[in-house]
Amino acid sequence: MPAPHARTRTFGLVPRVLLGLVLVAGPVTAVAHAAPGADRAGATAAVVAAPGLDDPAKIEIAMQLVSSAENSSLDWQGQYGYIEDIGDGRGYTAGIIGFCSGTGDMLDLVELYTEREPDNPLASYLPALRAVDGTDSHEGLDPGYPDAWREAAADPAFRTAQNDERDRVYFDPAVSRGKEDGVGTLGQFIYYDAIVMHGDGNSDTSFSGIRERALNEARPPSEGGDETAYLNAFLDARVWAMKQEEAHEDTSRVDTAQRVFLDAGNLNLDPPLDWKVYGEDFHIG
């Protein structure tokens, strides 16, 4: 039984650059931002940033943490074939990151999969997915769509497509923005989890809206602010956003998980990690 989560995903235009980030891949390189007052000439040189959430070991931790909230399990790789309507107004929720038939990301995923593998079990459902986008309707999807999804999940190409869409829409933007703001591995995960639940867009309850609310209260490290103070402000803003929807009223994925790591000063998100989500205990050794 999945955890009682919900999403408000309103995405901006993001180029479909499919980096295909998987657990065996090496860490993504990035240009380090100079600290305030640093030598301007030195700041122009491209410097490889220290690994953050894009380190392979941290990717695994991030996926387990999100899976604990999305699927009540640390076995995130067992969720490619997961699908059900959890009654949150987003239609079907499915896969490793909770792609939703009502929020556009499931449609994008099936379109990508069909581009790569035209003869697949989900291709015939594309017209119905386009029709129900933005609603909680199952019209044109029932009764066969859940079985088709589970059949597709046995195809390595579909699992790869799920990984790629996860990275394009959620993981890569979170890590990139986190590094720009000067936050470390925990901060990048906090961003990632927020984008997973809220999506990005222009609303107050989107990731960008949450970040803007936090910036009104604290400066990020990239602007000389204290990292812990800034992340606390971001989590405060995240809790506020969650409470704007009835389905988000349980804020334990922040209060008894991310805030626990932050209060412990574990900015690098190093194991062992102990946390609770929706009353369940989890541990990574």
Short mmCIF file of the C-alpha atoms (twelve columns), coordinates in Angstrom:
data_MODEL
# 
_entry.id   MODEL 
# 
loop_
_atom_site.group_PDB 
_atom_site.id 
_atom_site.type_symbol 
_atom_site.label_atom_id 
_atom_site.label_alt_id 
_atom_site.label_comp_id 
_atom_site.label_asym_id 
_atom_site.label_seq_id 
_atom_site.Cartn_x 
_atom_site.Cartn_y 
_atom_site.Cartn_z 
_atom_site.pdbx_PDB_model_num 
ATOM 1   C CA . MET A 1   0.000   0.000  0.000   1 
ATOM 2   C CA . PRO A 2   1.616   3.276  -1.035  1 
ATOM 3   C CA . ALA A 3   2.079   6.174  1.299   1 
ATOM 4   C CA . PRO A 4   -0.648  8.850  1.219   1 
ATOM 5   C CA . HIS A 5   1.087   11.375 -0.992  1 
ATOM 6   C CA . ALA A 6   -0.088  13.645 -3.780  1 
ATOM 7   C CA . ARG A 7   1.396   16.061 -6.285  1 
ATOM 8   C CA . THR A 8   0.825   19.363 -7.974  1 
ATOM 9   C CA . ARG A 9   3.072   19.084 -10.995 1 
ATOM 10  C CA . THR A 10  3.091   22.079 -13.311 1 
ATOM 11  C CA . PHE A 11  6.250   21.917 -15.349 1 
ATOM 12  C CA . GLY A 12  7.993   24.640 -17.229 1 
ATOM 13  C CA . LEU A 13  9.580   23.967 -20.605 1 
ATOM 14  C CA . VAL A 14  12.559  21.675 -20.068 1 
ATOM 15  C CA . PRO A 15  14.662  20.484 -23.026 1 
ATOM 16  C CA . ARG A 16  14.507  16.718 -23.460 1 
ATOM 17  C CA . VAL A 17  18.179  16.082 -22.797 1 
ATOM 18  C CA . LEU A 18  18.156  12.479 -21.704 1 
ATOM 19  C CA . LEU A 19  21.248  12.017 -19.638 1 
ATOM 20  C CA . GLY A 20  20.317  8.470  -18.713 1 
ATOM 21  C CA . LEU A 21  21.696  8.746  -15.211 1 
ATOM 22  C CA . VAL A 22  21.834  5.274  -13.654 1 
ATOM 23  C CA . LEU A 23  23.406  3.893  -10.558 1 
ATOM 24  C CA . VAL A 24  26.474  2.593  -12.364 1 
ATOM 25  C CA . ALA A 25  27.215  5.948  -13.940 1 
ATOM 26  C CA . GLY A 26  29.950  8.200  -12.677 1 
ATOM 27  C CA . PRO A 27  29.168  11.477 -10.906 1 
ATOM 28  C CA . VAL A 28  28.090  14.413 -13.001 1 
ATOM 29  C CA . THR A 29  30.628  17.196 -13.226 1 
ATOM 30  C CA . ALA A 30  29.664  20.790 -12.687 1 
ATOM 31  C CA . VAL A 31  31.276  24.206 -12.615 1 
ATOM 32  C CA . ALA A 32  31.963  25.340 -9.066  1 
ATOM 33  C CA . HIS A 33  30.666  28.790 -8.146  1 
ATOM 34  C CA . ALA A 34  33.056  31.154 -6.513  1 
ATOM 35  C CA . ALA A 35  32.375  32.208 -2.935  1 
ATOM 36  C CA . PRO A 36  31.546  35.858 -2.324  1 
ATOM 37  C CA . GLY A 37  34.700  37.910 -2.566  1 
ATOM 38  C CA . ALA A 38  36.651  35.239 -4.424  1 
ATOM 39  C CA . ASP A 39  39.130  36.255 -7.098  1 
ATOM 40  C CA . ARG A 40  37.154  36.996 -10.254 1 
ATOM 41  C CA . ALA A 41  39.850  35.685 -12.587 1 
ATOM 42  C CA . GLY A 42  40.012  32.419 -10.730 1 
ATOM 43  C CA . ALA A 43  36.250  32.141 -10.771 1 
ATOM 44  C CA . THR A 44  36.248  32.092 -14.565 1 
ATOM 45  C CA . ALA A 45  38.109  28.788 -14.676 1 
ATOM 46  C CA . ALA A 46  36.041  25.629 -14.979 1 
ATOM 47  C CA . VAL A 47  36.472  23.614 -11.804 1 
ATOM 48  C CA . VAL A 48  35.010  20.182 -11.180 1 
ATOM 49  C CA . ALA A 49  32.663  20.418 -8.218  1 
ATOM 50  C CA . ALA A 50  32.847  17.915 -5.398  1 
ATOM 51  C CA . PRO A 51  30.420  15.031 -5.824  1 
ATOM 52  C CA . GLY A 52  27.017  15.633 -4.314  1 
ATOM 53  C CA . LEU A 53  23.752  13.767 -4.711  1 
ATOM 54  C CA . ASP A 54  24.960  12.671 -8.161  1 
ATOM 55  C CA . ASP A 55  27.589  10.439 -6.577  1 
ATOM 56  C CA . PRO A 56  26.485  6.830  -7.318  1 
ATOM 57  C CA . ALA A 57  26.279  5.876  -3.634  1 
ATOM 58  C CA . LYS A 58  24.202  8.966  -2.873  1 
ATOM 59  C CA . ILE A 59  21.879  8.287  -5.815  1 
ATOM 60  C CA . GLU A 60  21.036  4.948  -4.232  1 
ATOM 61  C CA . ILE A 61  20.332  6.631  -0.886  1 
ATOM 62  C CA . ALA A 62  18.181  9.278  -2.568  1 
ATOM 63  C CA . MET A 63  16.111  6.669  -4.358  1 
ATOM 64  C CA . GLN A 64  15.617  4.678  -1.157  1 
ATOM 65  C CA . LEU A 65  14.555  7.788  0.760   1 
ATOM 66  C CA . VAL A 66  12.016  8.791  -1.866  1 
ATOM 67  C CA . SER A 67  10.753  5.219  -2.177  1 
ATOM 68  C CA . SER A 68  10.169  5.084  1.575   1 
ATOM 69  C CA . ALA A 69  7.696   7.950  1.156   1 
ATOM 70  C CA . GLU A 70  6.286   7.067  -2.251  1 
ATOM 71  C CA . ASN A 71  5.996   3.287  -1.809  1 
ATOM 72  C CA . SER A 72  6.602   2.535  1.897   1 
ATOM 73  C CA . SER A 73  9.634   0.490  0.853   1 
ATOM 74  C CA . LEU A 74  13.381  0.923  0.364   1 
ATOM 75  C CA . ASP A 75  13.231  -1.418 -2.643  1 
ATOM 76  C CA . TRP A 76  12.912  1.304  -5.257  1 
ATOM 77  C CA . GLN A 77  13.998  -1.009 -8.079  1 
ATOM 78  C CA . GLY A 78  10.997  -3.181 -7.330  1 
ATOM 79  C CA . GLN A 79  8.623   -0.315 -8.233  1 
ATOM 80  C CA . TYR A 80  8.959   -0.151 -12.042 1 
ATOM 81  C CA . GLY A 81  5.746   -2.177 -12.367 1 
ATOM 82  C CA . TYR A 82  3.835   -0.505 -9.529  1 
ATOM 83  C CA . ILE A 83  0.572   1.139  -10.576 1 
ATOM 84  C CA . GLU A 84  -2.663  2.123  -8.842  1 
ATOM 85  C CA . ASP A 85  -4.996  5.052  -8.285  1 
ATOM 86  C CA . ILE A 86  -4.311  6.244  -4.747  1 
ATOM 87  C CA . GLY A 87  -7.251  8.633  -4.752  1 
ATOM 88  C CA . ASP A 88  -5.269  11.873 -4.817  1 
ATOM 89  C CA . GLY A 89  -6.960  13.360 -7.868  1 
ATOM 90  C CA . ARG A 90  -4.033  12.583 -10.189 1 
ATOM 91  C CA . GLY A 91  -5.392  9.424  -11.797 1 
ATOM 92  C CA . TYR A 92  -3.037  6.485  -11.938 1 
ATOM 93  C CA . THR A 93  0.240   6.715  -10.016 1 
ATOM 94  C CA . ALA A 94  2.944   4.364  -11.237 1 
ATOM 95  C CA . GLY A 95  6.612   3.489  -11.503 1 
ATOM 96  C CA . ILE A 96  9.750   4.360  -9.577  1 
ATOM 97  C CA . ILE A 97  8.919   8.013  -9.023  1 
ATOM 98  C CA . GLY A 98  5.132   8.031  -9.035  1 
ATOM 99  C CA . PHE A 99  4.438   9.112  -12.614 1 
ATOM 100 C CA . CYS A 100 0.794   10.256 -12.800 1 
ATOM 101 C CA . SER A 101 -1.700  9.972  -15.634 1 
ATOM 102 C CA . GLY A 102 -3.225  13.298 -14.597 1 
ATOM 103 C CA . THR A 103 -0.067  15.412 -14.352 1 
ATOM 104 C CA . GLY A 104 1.668   14.947 -17.705 1 
ATOM 105 C CA . ASP A 105 4.791   13.106 -16.614 1 
ATOM 106 C CA . MET A 106 3.295   9.663  -17.299 1 
ATOM 107 C CA . LEU A 107 2.299   10.812 -20.780 1 
ATOM 108 C CA . ASP A 108 5.836   12.102 -21.413 1 
ATOM 109 C CA . LEU A 109 7.261   8.786  -20.232 1 
ATOM 110 C CA . VAL A 110 5.045   6.636  -22.457 1 
ATOM 111 C CA . GLU A 111 5.742   8.914  -25.433 1 
ATOM 112 C CA . LEU A 112 9.479   8.521  -24.872 1 
ATOM 113 C CA . TYR A 113 9.175   4.754  -24.487 1 
ATOM 114 C CA . THR A 114 7.147   4.555  -27.700 1 
ATOM 115 C CA . GLU A 115 9.711   6.656  -29.579 1 
ATOM 116 C CA . ARG A 116 12.331  4.105  -28.594 1 
ATOM 117 C CA . GLU A 117 10.171  0.953  -28.798 1 
ATOM 118 C CA . PRO A 118 7.131   1.601  -31.046 1 
ATOM 119 C CA . ASP A 119 5.718   -1.897 -30.591 1 
ATOM 120 C CA . ASN A 120 5.157   -1.848 -26.831 1 
ATOM 121 C CA . PRO A 121 2.225   -2.725 -24.546 1 
ATOM 122 C CA . LEU A 122 1.470   0.925  -23.701 1 
ATOM 123 C CA . ALA A 123 1.597   2.515  -27.155 1 
ATOM 124 C CA . SER A 124 -2.092  1.951  -27.913 1 
ATOM 125 C CA . TYR A 125 -3.020  3.903  -24.764 1 
ATOM 126 C CA . LEU A 126 -1.335  7.145  -25.859 1 
ATOM 127 C CA . PRO A 127 -4.571  8.745  -27.185 1 
ATOM 128 C CA . ALA A 128 -6.297  7.993  -23.873 1 
ATOM 129 C CA . LEU A 129 -3.349  9.356  -21.853 1 
ATOM 130 C CA . ARG A 130 -3.475  12.582 -23.832 1 
ATOM 131 C CA . ALA A 131 -7.227  12.839 -23.258 1 
ATOM 132 C CA . VAL A 132 -7.053  12.346 -19.482 1 
ATOM 133 C CA . ASP A 133 -4.016  14.586 -18.911 1 
ATOM 134 C CA . GLY A 134 -4.928  17.154 -16.267 1 
ATOM 135 C CA . THR A 135 -7.747  15.044 -14.832 1 
ATOM 136 C CA . ASP A 136 -8.237  12.022 -12.593 1 
ATOM 137 C CA . SER A 137 -10.188 10.158 -15.274 1 
ATOM 138 C CA . HIS A 138 -9.476  6.553  -16.304 1 
ATOM 139 C CA . GLU A 139 -11.482 6.874  -19.504 1 
ATOM 140 C CA . GLY A 140 -9.875  4.822  -22.234 1 
ATOM 141 C CA . LEU A 141 -7.404  3.305  -19.783 1 
ATOM 142 C CA . ASP A 142 -9.556  0.764  -17.977 1 
ATOM 143 C CA . PRO A 143 -9.555  -2.108 -17.648 1 
ATOM 144 C CA . GLY A 144 -6.355  -3.056 -19.454 1 
ATOM 145 C CA . TYR A 145 -3.890  -0.252 -18.726 1 
ATOM 146 C CA . PRO A 146 -2.565  -1.481 -15.343 1 
ATOM 147 C CA . ASP A 147 -1.805  -4.925 -16.777 1 
ATOM 148 C CA . ALA A 148 -0.125  -3.319 -19.797 1 
ATOM 149 C CA . TRP A 149 2.017   -1.189 -17.473 1 
ATOM 150 C CA . ARG A 150 3.131   -4.248 -15.505 1 
ATOM 151 C CA . GLU A 151 3.893   -6.078 -18.750 1 
ATOM 152 C CA . ALA A 152 5.968   -3.133 -19.987 1 
ATOM 153 C CA . ALA A 153 7.918   -3.089 -16.723 1 
ATOM 154 C CA . ALA A 154 9.503   -6.411 -17.721 1 
ATOM 155 C CA . ASP A 155 11.110  -4.621 -20.692 1 
ATOM 156 C CA . PRO A 156 14.573  -3.171 -19.917 1 
ATOM 157 C CA . ALA A 157 13.832  -0.357 -22.381 1 
ATOM 158 C CA . PHE A 158 10.854  0.759  -20.290 1 
ATOM 159 C CA . ARG A 159 12.880  0.678  -17.088 1 
ATOM 160 C CA . THR A 160 15.558  2.772  -18.781 1 
ATOM 161 C CA . ALA A 161 12.913  5.229  -19.968 1 
ATOM 162 C CA . GLN A 162 11.648  5.580  -16.390 1 
ATOM 163 C CA . ASN A 163 15.202  6.284  -15.214 1 
ATOM 164 C CA . ASP A 164 15.718  8.848  -17.971 1 
ATOM 165 C CA . GLU A 165 12.481  10.732 -17.303 1 
ATOM 166 C CA . ARG A 166 13.163  10.691 -13.572 1 
ATOM 167 C CA . ASP A 167 16.513  12.338 -14.264 1 
ATOM 168 C CA . ARG A 168 15.303  14.836 -16.857 1 
ATOM 169 C CA . VAL A 169 12.316  16.127 -14.928 1 
ATOM 170 C CA . TYR A 170 13.314  15.682 -11.287 1 
ATOM 171 C CA . PHE A 171 16.816  14.558 -10.395 1 
ATOM 172 C CA . ASP A 172 19.013  16.616 -12.719 1 
ATOM 173 C CA . PRO A 173 17.171  19.930 -12.161 1 
ATOM 174 C CA . ALA A 174 17.283  19.418 -8.381  1 
ATOM 175 C CA . VAL A 175 21.006  18.670 -8.293  1 
ATOM 176 C CA . SER A 176 21.833  21.493 -10.706 1 
ATOM 177 C CA . ARG A 177 19.814  24.087 -8.778  1 
ATOM 178 C CA . GLY A 178 21.196  22.816 -5.470  1 
ATOM 179 C CA . LYS A 179 24.769  23.240 -6.665  1 
ATOM 180 C CA . GLU A 180 23.953  26.711 -7.986  1 
ATOM 181 C CA . ASP A 181 22.601  27.626 -4.545  1 
ATOM 182 C CA . GLY A 182 25.708  26.203 -2.871  1 
ATOM 183 C CA . VAL A 183 23.945  23.475 -0.872  1 
ATOM 184 C CA . GLY A 184 25.509  20.064 -0.382  1 
ATOM 185 C CA . THR A 185 24.219  16.536 -0.726  1 
ATOM 186 C CA . LEU A 186 21.423  16.813 1.844   1 
ATOM 187 C CA . GLY A 187 20.264  20.115 0.393   1 
ATOM 188 C CA . GLN A 188 20.231  18.655 -3.099  1 
ATOM 189 C CA . PHE A 189 18.124  15.772 -1.810  1 
ATOM 190 C CA . ILE A 190 15.751  18.192 -0.091  1 
ATOM 191 C CA . TYR A 191 15.330  19.930 -3.460  1 
ATOM 192 C CA . TYR A 192 14.846  16.592 -5.238  1 
ATOM 193 C CA . ASP A 193 12.133  15.388 -2.888  1 
ATOM 194 C CA . ALA A 194 10.336  18.719 -3.217  1 
ATOM 195 C CA . ILE A 195 10.336  18.546 -7.010  1 
ATOM 196 C CA . VAL A 196 9.132   14.937 -6.903  1 
ATOM 197 C CA . MET A 197 6.085   15.878 -4.835  1 
ATOM 198 C CA . HIS A 198 5.300   19.388 -6.045  1 
ATOM 199 C CA . GLY A 199 6.721   19.594 -9.541  1 
ATOM 200 C CA . ASP A 200 8.084   22.874 -10.817 1 
ATOM 201 C CA . GLY A 201 6.269   25.872 -12.196 1 
ATOM 202 C CA . ASN A 202 5.080   29.310 -11.231 1 
ATOM 203 C CA . SER A 203 2.662   28.572 -8.400  1 
ATOM 204 C CA . ASP A 204 3.383   29.246 -4.732  1 
ATOM 205 C CA . THR A 205 3.280   25.521 -4.006  1 
ATOM 206 C CA . SER A 206 5.630   24.457 -6.817  1 
ATOM 207 C CA . PHE A 207 9.317   23.862 -6.171  1 
ATOM 208 C CA . SER A 208 10.192  27.331 -7.469  1 
ATOM 209 C CA . GLY A 209 7.500   28.872 -5.283  1 
ATOM 210 C CA . ILE A 210 8.835   27.042 -2.233  1 
ATOM 211 C CA . ARG A 211 12.388  28.134 -2.999  1 
ATOM 212 C CA . GLU A 212 11.276  31.758 -3.461  1 
ATOM 213 C CA . ARG A 213 9.522   31.671 -0.093  1 
ATOM 214 C CA . ALA A 214 12.699  30.338 1.522   1 
ATOM 215 C CA . LEU A 215 14.837  33.024 -0.134  1 
ATOM 216 C CA . ASN A 216 12.637  35.656 1.484   1 
ATOM 217 C CA . GLU A 217 13.700  34.285 4.877   1 
ATOM 218 C CA . ALA A 218 17.347  33.277 4.437   1 
ATOM 219 C CA . ARG A 219 20.267  33.604 2.033   1 
ATOM 220 C CA . PRO A 220 21.619  30.463 0.369   1 
ATOM 221 C CA . PRO A 221 25.322  29.595 0.761   1 
ATOM 222 C CA . SER A 222 26.010  30.856 -2.767  1 
ATOM 223 C CA . GLU A 223 25.123  34.324 -1.457  1 
ATOM 224 C CA . GLY A 224 27.088  33.982 1.763   1 
ATOM 225 C CA . GLY A 225 24.292  32.544 3.880   1 
ATOM 226 C CA . ASP A 226 24.480  29.753 6.429   1 
ATOM 227 C CA . GLU A 227 23.572  26.416 4.825   1 
ATOM 228 C CA . THR A 228 21.673  25.013 7.810   1 
ATOM 229 C CA . ALA A 229 19.669  28.199 8.310   1 
ATOM 230 C CA . TYR A 230 18.774  28.325 4.635   1 
ATOM 231 C CA . LEU A 231 17.727  24.661 4.480   1 
ATOM 232 C CA . ASN A 232 15.574  25.116 7.586   1 
ATOM 233 C CA . ALA A 233 13.881  28.029 5.835   1 
ATOM 234 C CA . PHE A 234 13.344  25.871 2.756   1 
ATOM 235 C CA . LEU A 235 11.826  23.056 4.823   1 
ATOM 236 C CA . ASP A 236 9.563   25.560 6.585   1 
ATOM 237 C CA . ALA A 237 8.386   26.746 3.179   1 
ATOM 238 C CA . ARG A 238 7.941   23.147 2.032   1 
ATOM 239 C CA . VAL A 239 5.754   22.322 5.030   1 
ATOM 240 C CA . TRP A 240 3.650   25.415 4.328   1 
ATOM 241 C CA . ALA A 241 3.178   24.295 0.721   1 
ATOM 242 C CA . MET A 242 2.257   20.745 1.755   1 
ATOM 243 C CA . LYS A 243 -0.422  22.013 4.114   1 
ATOM 244 C CA . GLN A 244 -2.174  23.869 1.319   1 
ATOM 245 C CA . GLU A 245 -3.575  20.522 0.137   1 
ATOM 246 C CA . GLU A 246 -5.504  18.046 2.253   1 
ATOM 247 C CA . ALA A 247 -3.593  15.138 0.737   1 
ATOM 248 C CA . HIS A 248 -0.323  16.650 1.987   1 
ATOM 249 C CA . GLU A 249 -1.357  17.269 5.584   1 
ATOM 250 C CA . ASP A 250 1.021   14.585 6.865   1 
ATOM 251 C CA . THR A 251 4.395   16.333 6.652   1 
ATOM 252 C CA . SER A 252 6.417   13.517 8.200   1 
ATOM 253 C CA . ARG A 253 8.637   13.093 5.138   1 
ATOM 254 C CA . VAL A 254 9.992   16.496 6.188   1 
ATOM 255 C CA . ASP A 255 9.495   16.504 9.969   1 
ATOM 256 C CA . THR A 256 10.755  13.008 10.853  1 
ATOM 257 C CA . ALA A 257 13.102  12.467 7.934   1 
ATOM 258 C CA . GLN A 258 14.794  15.439 6.259   1 
ATOM 259 C CA . ARG A 259 14.632  17.671 9.334   1 
ATOM 260 C CA . VAL A 260 16.154  14.862 11.417  1 
ATOM 261 C CA . PHE A 261 19.180  14.685 9.117   1 
ATOM 262 C CA . LEU A 262 19.508  18.479 9.102   1 
ATOM 263 C CA . ASP A 263 19.234  18.796 12.895  1 
ATOM 264 C CA . ALA A 264 21.983  16.163 13.205  1 
ATOM 265 C CA . GLY A 265 24.255  18.285 11.014  1 
ATOM 266 C CA . ASN A 266 24.427  15.516 8.399   1 
ATOM 267 C CA . LEU A 267 24.780  17.860 5.436   1 
ATOM 268 C CA . ASN A 268 26.551  15.159 3.433   1 
ATOM 269 C CA . LEU A 269 23.704  12.660 3.922   1 
ATOM 270 C CA . ASP A 270 26.103  10.026 5.215   1 
ATOM 271 C CA . PRO A 271 24.800  6.708  6.553   1 
ATOM 272 C CA . PRO A 272 23.770  5.346  8.923   1 
ATOM 273 C CA . LEU A 273 20.412  7.041  8.483   1 
ATOM 274 C CA . ASP A 274 17.315  6.473  10.597  1 
ATOM 275 C CA . TRP A 275 14.002  8.143  9.856   1 
ATOM 276 C CA . LYS A 276 10.232  7.775  9.884   1 
ATOM 277 C CA . VAL A 277 7.684   8.406  7.149   1 
ATOM 278 C CA . TYR A 278 3.958   8.193  7.828   1 
ATOM 279 C CA . GLY A 279 4.731   6.429  11.109  1 
ATOM 280 C CA . GLU A 280 6.962   3.721  9.587   1 
ATOM 281 C CA . ASP A 281 10.594  3.313  10.658  1 
ATOM 282 C CA . PHE A 282 13.366  3.038  8.071   1 
ATOM 283 C CA . HIS A 283 17.119  2.512  8.280   1 
ATOM 284 C CA . ILE A 284 20.064  2.662  5.894   1 
ATOM 285 C CA . GLY A 285 23.248  1.269  7.413   1 
# 
